[in-house]
Short mmCIF file of C-alpha atoms and ligand atoms in Angstrom, two decimals:
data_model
loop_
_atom_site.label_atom_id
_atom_site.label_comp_id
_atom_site.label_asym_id
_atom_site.label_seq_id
_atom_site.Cartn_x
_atom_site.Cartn_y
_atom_site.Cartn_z
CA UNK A 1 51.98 9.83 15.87
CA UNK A 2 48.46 8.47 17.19
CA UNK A 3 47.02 5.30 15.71
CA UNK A 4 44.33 6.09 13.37
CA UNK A 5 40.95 4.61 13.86
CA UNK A 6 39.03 2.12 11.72
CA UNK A 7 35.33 2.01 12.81
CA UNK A 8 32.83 0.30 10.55
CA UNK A 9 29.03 1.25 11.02
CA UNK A 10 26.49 -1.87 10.52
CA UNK A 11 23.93 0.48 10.10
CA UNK A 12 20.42 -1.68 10.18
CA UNK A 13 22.49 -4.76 8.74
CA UNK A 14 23.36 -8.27 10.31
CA UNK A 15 21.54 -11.43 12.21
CA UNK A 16 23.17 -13.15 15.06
CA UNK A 17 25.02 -15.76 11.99
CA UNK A 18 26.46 -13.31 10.25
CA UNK A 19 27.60 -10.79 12.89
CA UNK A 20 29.51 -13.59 14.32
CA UNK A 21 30.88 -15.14 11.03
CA UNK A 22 32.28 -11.13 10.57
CA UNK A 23 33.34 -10.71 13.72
CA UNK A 24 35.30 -14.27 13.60
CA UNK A 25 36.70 -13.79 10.12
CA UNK A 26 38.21 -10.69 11.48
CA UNK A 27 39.79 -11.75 14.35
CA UNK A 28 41.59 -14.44 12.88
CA UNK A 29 43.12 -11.63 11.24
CA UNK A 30 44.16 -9.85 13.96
CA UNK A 31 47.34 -10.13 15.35
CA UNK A 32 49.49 -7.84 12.79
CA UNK A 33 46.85 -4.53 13.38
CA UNK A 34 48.90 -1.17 13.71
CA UNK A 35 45.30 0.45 14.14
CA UNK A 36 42.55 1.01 16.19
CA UNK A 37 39.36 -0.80 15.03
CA UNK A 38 35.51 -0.18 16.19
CA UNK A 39 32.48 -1.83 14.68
CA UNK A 40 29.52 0.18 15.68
CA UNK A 41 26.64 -2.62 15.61
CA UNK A 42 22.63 -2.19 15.77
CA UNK A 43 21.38 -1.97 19.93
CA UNK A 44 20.09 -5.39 19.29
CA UNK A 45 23.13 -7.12 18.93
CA UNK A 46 25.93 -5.07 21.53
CA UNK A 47 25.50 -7.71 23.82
CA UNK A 48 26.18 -10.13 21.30
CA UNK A 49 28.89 -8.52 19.93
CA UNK A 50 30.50 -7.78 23.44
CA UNK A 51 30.71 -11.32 24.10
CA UNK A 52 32.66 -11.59 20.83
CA UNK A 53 34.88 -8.88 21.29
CA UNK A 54 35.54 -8.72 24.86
CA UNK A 55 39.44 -8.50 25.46
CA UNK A 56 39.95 -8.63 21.23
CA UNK A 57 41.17 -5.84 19.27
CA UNK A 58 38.07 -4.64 18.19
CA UNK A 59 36.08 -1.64 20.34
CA UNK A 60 32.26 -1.94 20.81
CA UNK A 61 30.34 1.26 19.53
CA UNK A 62 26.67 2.27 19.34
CA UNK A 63 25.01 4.30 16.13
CA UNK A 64 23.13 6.30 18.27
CA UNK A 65 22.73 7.29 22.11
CA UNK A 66 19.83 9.33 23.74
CA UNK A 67 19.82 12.77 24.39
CA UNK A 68 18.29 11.98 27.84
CA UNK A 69 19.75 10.78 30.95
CA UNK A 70 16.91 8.08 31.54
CA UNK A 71 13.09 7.84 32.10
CA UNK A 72 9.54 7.88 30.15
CA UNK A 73 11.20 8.09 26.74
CA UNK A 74 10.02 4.78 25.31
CA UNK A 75 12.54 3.23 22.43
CA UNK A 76 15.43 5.46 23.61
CA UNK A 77 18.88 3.58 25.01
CA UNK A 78 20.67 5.65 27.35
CA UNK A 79 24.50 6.30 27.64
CA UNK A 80 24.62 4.28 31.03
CA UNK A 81 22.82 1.62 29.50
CA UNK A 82 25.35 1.31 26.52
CA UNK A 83 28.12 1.65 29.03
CA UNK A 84 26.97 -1.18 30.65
CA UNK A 85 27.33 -3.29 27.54
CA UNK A 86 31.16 -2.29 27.45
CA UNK A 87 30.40 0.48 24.85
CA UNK A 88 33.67 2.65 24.02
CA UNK A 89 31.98 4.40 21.53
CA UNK A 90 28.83 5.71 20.04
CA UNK A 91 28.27 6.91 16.51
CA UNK A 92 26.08 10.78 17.34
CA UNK A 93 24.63 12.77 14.47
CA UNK A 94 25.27 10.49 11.33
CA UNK A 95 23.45 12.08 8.39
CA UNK A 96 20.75 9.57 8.19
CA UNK A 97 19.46 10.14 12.10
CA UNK A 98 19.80 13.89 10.97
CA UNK A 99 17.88 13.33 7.55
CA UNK A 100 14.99 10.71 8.67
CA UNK A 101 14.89 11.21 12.58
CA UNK A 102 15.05 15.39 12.29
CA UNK A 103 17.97 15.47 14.66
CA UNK A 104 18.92 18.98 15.15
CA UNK A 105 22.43 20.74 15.74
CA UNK A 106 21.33 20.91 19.61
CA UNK A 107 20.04 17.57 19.78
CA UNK A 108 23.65 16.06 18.14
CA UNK A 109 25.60 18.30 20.88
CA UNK A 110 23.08 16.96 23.88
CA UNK A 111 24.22 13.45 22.52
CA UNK A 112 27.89 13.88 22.57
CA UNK A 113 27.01 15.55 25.69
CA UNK A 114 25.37 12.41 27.54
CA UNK A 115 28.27 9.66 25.68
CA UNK A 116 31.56 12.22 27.52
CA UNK A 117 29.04 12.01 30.40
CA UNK A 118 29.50 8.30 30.64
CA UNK A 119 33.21 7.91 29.50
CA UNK A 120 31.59 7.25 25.90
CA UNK A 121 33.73 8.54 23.30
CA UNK A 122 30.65 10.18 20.61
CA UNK A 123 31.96 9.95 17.14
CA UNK A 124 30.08 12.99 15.98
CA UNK A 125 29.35 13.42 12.25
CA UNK A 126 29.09 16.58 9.67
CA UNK A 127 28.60 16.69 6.56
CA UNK A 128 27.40 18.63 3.59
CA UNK A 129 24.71 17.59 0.95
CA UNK A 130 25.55 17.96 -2.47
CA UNK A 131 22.78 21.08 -2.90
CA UNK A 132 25.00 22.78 -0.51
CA UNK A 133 28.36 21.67 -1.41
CA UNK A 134 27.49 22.83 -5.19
CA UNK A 135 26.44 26.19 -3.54
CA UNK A 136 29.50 26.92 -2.15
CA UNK A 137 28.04 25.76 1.28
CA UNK A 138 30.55 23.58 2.70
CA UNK A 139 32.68 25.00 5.43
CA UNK A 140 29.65 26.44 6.38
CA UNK A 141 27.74 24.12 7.31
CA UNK A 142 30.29 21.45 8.96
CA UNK A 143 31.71 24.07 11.00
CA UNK A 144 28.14 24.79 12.14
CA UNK A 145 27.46 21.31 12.85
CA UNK A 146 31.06 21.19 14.66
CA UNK A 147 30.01 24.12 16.70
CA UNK A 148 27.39 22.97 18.22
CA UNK A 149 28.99 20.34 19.69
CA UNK A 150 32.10 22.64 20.69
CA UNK A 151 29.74 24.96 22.18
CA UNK A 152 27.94 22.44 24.83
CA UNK A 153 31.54 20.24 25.53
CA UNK A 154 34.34 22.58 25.28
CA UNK A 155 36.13 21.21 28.69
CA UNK A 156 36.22 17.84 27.25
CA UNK A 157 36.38 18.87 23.43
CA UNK A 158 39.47 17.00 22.74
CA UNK A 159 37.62 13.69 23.79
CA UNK A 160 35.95 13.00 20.85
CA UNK A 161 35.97 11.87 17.36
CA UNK A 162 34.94 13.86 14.72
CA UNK A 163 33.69 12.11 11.17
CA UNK A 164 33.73 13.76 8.16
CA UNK A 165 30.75 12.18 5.79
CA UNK A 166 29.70 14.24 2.34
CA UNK A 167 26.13 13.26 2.48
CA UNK A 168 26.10 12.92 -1.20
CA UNK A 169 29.45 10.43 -1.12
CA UNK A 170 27.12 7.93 1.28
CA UNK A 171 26.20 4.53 0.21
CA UNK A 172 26.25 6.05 -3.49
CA UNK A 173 29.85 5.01 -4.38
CA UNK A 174 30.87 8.43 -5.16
CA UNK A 175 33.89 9.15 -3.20
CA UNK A 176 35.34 12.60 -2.10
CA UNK A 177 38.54 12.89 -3.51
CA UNK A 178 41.70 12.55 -1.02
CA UNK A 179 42.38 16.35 -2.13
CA UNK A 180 38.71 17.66 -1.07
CA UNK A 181 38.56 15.31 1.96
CA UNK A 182 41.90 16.89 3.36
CA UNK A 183 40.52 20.22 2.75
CA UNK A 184 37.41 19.77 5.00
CA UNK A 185 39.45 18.07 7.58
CA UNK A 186 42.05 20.90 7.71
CA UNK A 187 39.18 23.05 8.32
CA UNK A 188 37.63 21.01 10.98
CA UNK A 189 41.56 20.69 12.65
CA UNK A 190 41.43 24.20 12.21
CA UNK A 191 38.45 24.66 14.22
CA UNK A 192 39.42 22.30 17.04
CA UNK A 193 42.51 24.37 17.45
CA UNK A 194 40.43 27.39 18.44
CA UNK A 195 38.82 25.38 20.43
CA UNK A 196 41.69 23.35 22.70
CA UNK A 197 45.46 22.65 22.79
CA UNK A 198 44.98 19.24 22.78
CA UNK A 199 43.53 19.13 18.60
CA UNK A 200 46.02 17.55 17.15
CA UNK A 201 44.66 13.91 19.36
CA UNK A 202 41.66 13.95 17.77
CA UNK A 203 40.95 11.26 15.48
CA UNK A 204 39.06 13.14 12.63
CA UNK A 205 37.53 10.43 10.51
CA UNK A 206 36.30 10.21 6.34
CA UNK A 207 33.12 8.25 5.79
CA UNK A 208 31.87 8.74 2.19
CA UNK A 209 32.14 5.48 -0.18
CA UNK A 210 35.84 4.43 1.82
CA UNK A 211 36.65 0.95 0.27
CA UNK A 212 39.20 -1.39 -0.16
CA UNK A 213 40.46 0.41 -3.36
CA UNK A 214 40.72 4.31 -2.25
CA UNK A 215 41.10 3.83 1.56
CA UNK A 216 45.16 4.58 1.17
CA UNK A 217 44.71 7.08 -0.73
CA UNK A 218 43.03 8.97 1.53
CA UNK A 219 44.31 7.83 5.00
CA UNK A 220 47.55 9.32 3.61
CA UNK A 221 46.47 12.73 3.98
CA UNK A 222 48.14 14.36 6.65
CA UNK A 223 44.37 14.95 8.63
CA UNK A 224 42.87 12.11 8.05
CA UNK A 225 43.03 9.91 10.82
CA UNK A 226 40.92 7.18 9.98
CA UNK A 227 37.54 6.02 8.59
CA UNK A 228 34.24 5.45 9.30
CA UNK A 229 33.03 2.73 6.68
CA UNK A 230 29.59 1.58 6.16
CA UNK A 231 29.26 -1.24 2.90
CA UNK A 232 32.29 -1.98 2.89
CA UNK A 233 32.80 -2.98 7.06
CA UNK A 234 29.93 -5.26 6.54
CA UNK A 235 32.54 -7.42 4.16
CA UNK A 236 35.27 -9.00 6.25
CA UNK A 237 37.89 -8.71 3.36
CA UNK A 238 37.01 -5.58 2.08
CA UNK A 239 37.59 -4.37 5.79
CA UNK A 240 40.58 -5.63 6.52
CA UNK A 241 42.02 -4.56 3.52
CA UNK A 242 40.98 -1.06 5.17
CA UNK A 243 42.82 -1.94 8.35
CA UNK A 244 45.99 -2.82 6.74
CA UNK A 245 46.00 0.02 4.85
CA UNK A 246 45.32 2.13 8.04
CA UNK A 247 48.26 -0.13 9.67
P1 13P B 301 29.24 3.93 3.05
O1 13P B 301 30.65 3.53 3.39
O2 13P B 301 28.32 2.76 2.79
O3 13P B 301 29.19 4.99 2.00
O4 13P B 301 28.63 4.61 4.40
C1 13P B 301 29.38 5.58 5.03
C2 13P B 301 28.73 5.89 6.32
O5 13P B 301 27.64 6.45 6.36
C3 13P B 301 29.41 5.47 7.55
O6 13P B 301 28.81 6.03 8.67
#
């Protein structure tokens, strides 16, 4: 059975003090991990971060890459840039870049597009808002999302990491249940099957409100391969909790 993934997301959090008091009160937690663990960190600070991870168990990631290979698109980082900072993964289409940054279905695929591009594993996001989970909208909509992406990197499909992330379960401490989470996920699996042999490697990921508390619950589900945690990675108990119960 494949190793299921821990990745916390900084979001627009941390200074150079406390991303390295996290990063060191992590590591000297290391050695018994039975996981795979990411922390995807604001652009400012992947250099910093690199230097603290380099050869440790924890992956670098990015929260966002640019849809463009390089040139006059001022504020952008590109996918060979984040490369060069020993990048393994970057975080494409999280609900917030979709919500306040207008990123499109197209724009999310051209993302995960540009990451495979430069051995970049995306970890590509759907979700549903609550308006259109209460309207029955669901499947819908994070199969569309999901198709999108299919669409532009079939060949490679089975290369990157899908996250599951109710809009309405982020940041607000409302979880999905470990019942409804499976059910999207066996959904997306399902879809991924269509789509390549190889679906049953792909880390599919919760994000929604994971903490210390429910994280067991619902990495025992039989699709849910991991998490992607925002609060509660920026807590170096609270994360590790996560990891062992990932472990
Ligand atoms: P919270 O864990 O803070 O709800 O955030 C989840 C998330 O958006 C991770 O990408």
């Amino acid at each position: 059975m494949k190793k299921k993934l821990i990745a916390g997301n900084w979001k627009m959090n941390g200074s150079a003090a406390s991303n390295e008091a996290l990063i060191q009160a992590l590591l000297a937690q290391s050695s018994g991990w039975n996981c795979l663990v990411a922390v995807c960190v604001p652009a400012a600070y992947l250099a910093q971060v690199r230097g603290l991870t380099q050869g440790t168990g924890i992956e670098l990631g990015s929260q966002d890459v640019s849809a463009q290979e390089s040139g006059a698109f001022t504020g952008e980082i590109s996918a060979a840039m984040l490369k060069d900072f020993g990048t393994r993964y970057a975080i494409v289409g999280h609900s917030e870049r979709r919500q306040y940054h207008g990123e499109t279905d197209a724009v999310v695929a051209s993302k995960a597009q540009r990451a495979l591009a430069a051995g970049i594993t995306p970890i590509v996001c759907v979700g549903e808002t609550l308006a259109e989970r209460e309207a029955g909208r669901t499947e819908e909509v994070v199969k569309r999302q999901l198709a999108a992406v299919i669409h532009a990197n079939g060949h490679c499909i089975s290369e990157i990491v899908v996250a599951y992330e109710p809009v309405w379960a982020i940041g607000t401490g409302k979880t999905a249940t470990p019942e409804m989470a499976q059910q999207v996920h066996g959904v997306l699996r399902s879809q991924l099957r269509a789509a390549t042999e190889h679906a049953d490697r792909v880390h599919i990921l919760y994000g929604g409100s994971m903490n210390a508390a429910n994280a067991s619950q619902l990495l025992s589900q039989p699709d849910i391969d991991g998490g992607l945690i925002g609060g509660a990675a920026l807590k170096a108990p609270d994360f590790l909790t996560i990891i062992a119960a990932a472990g």
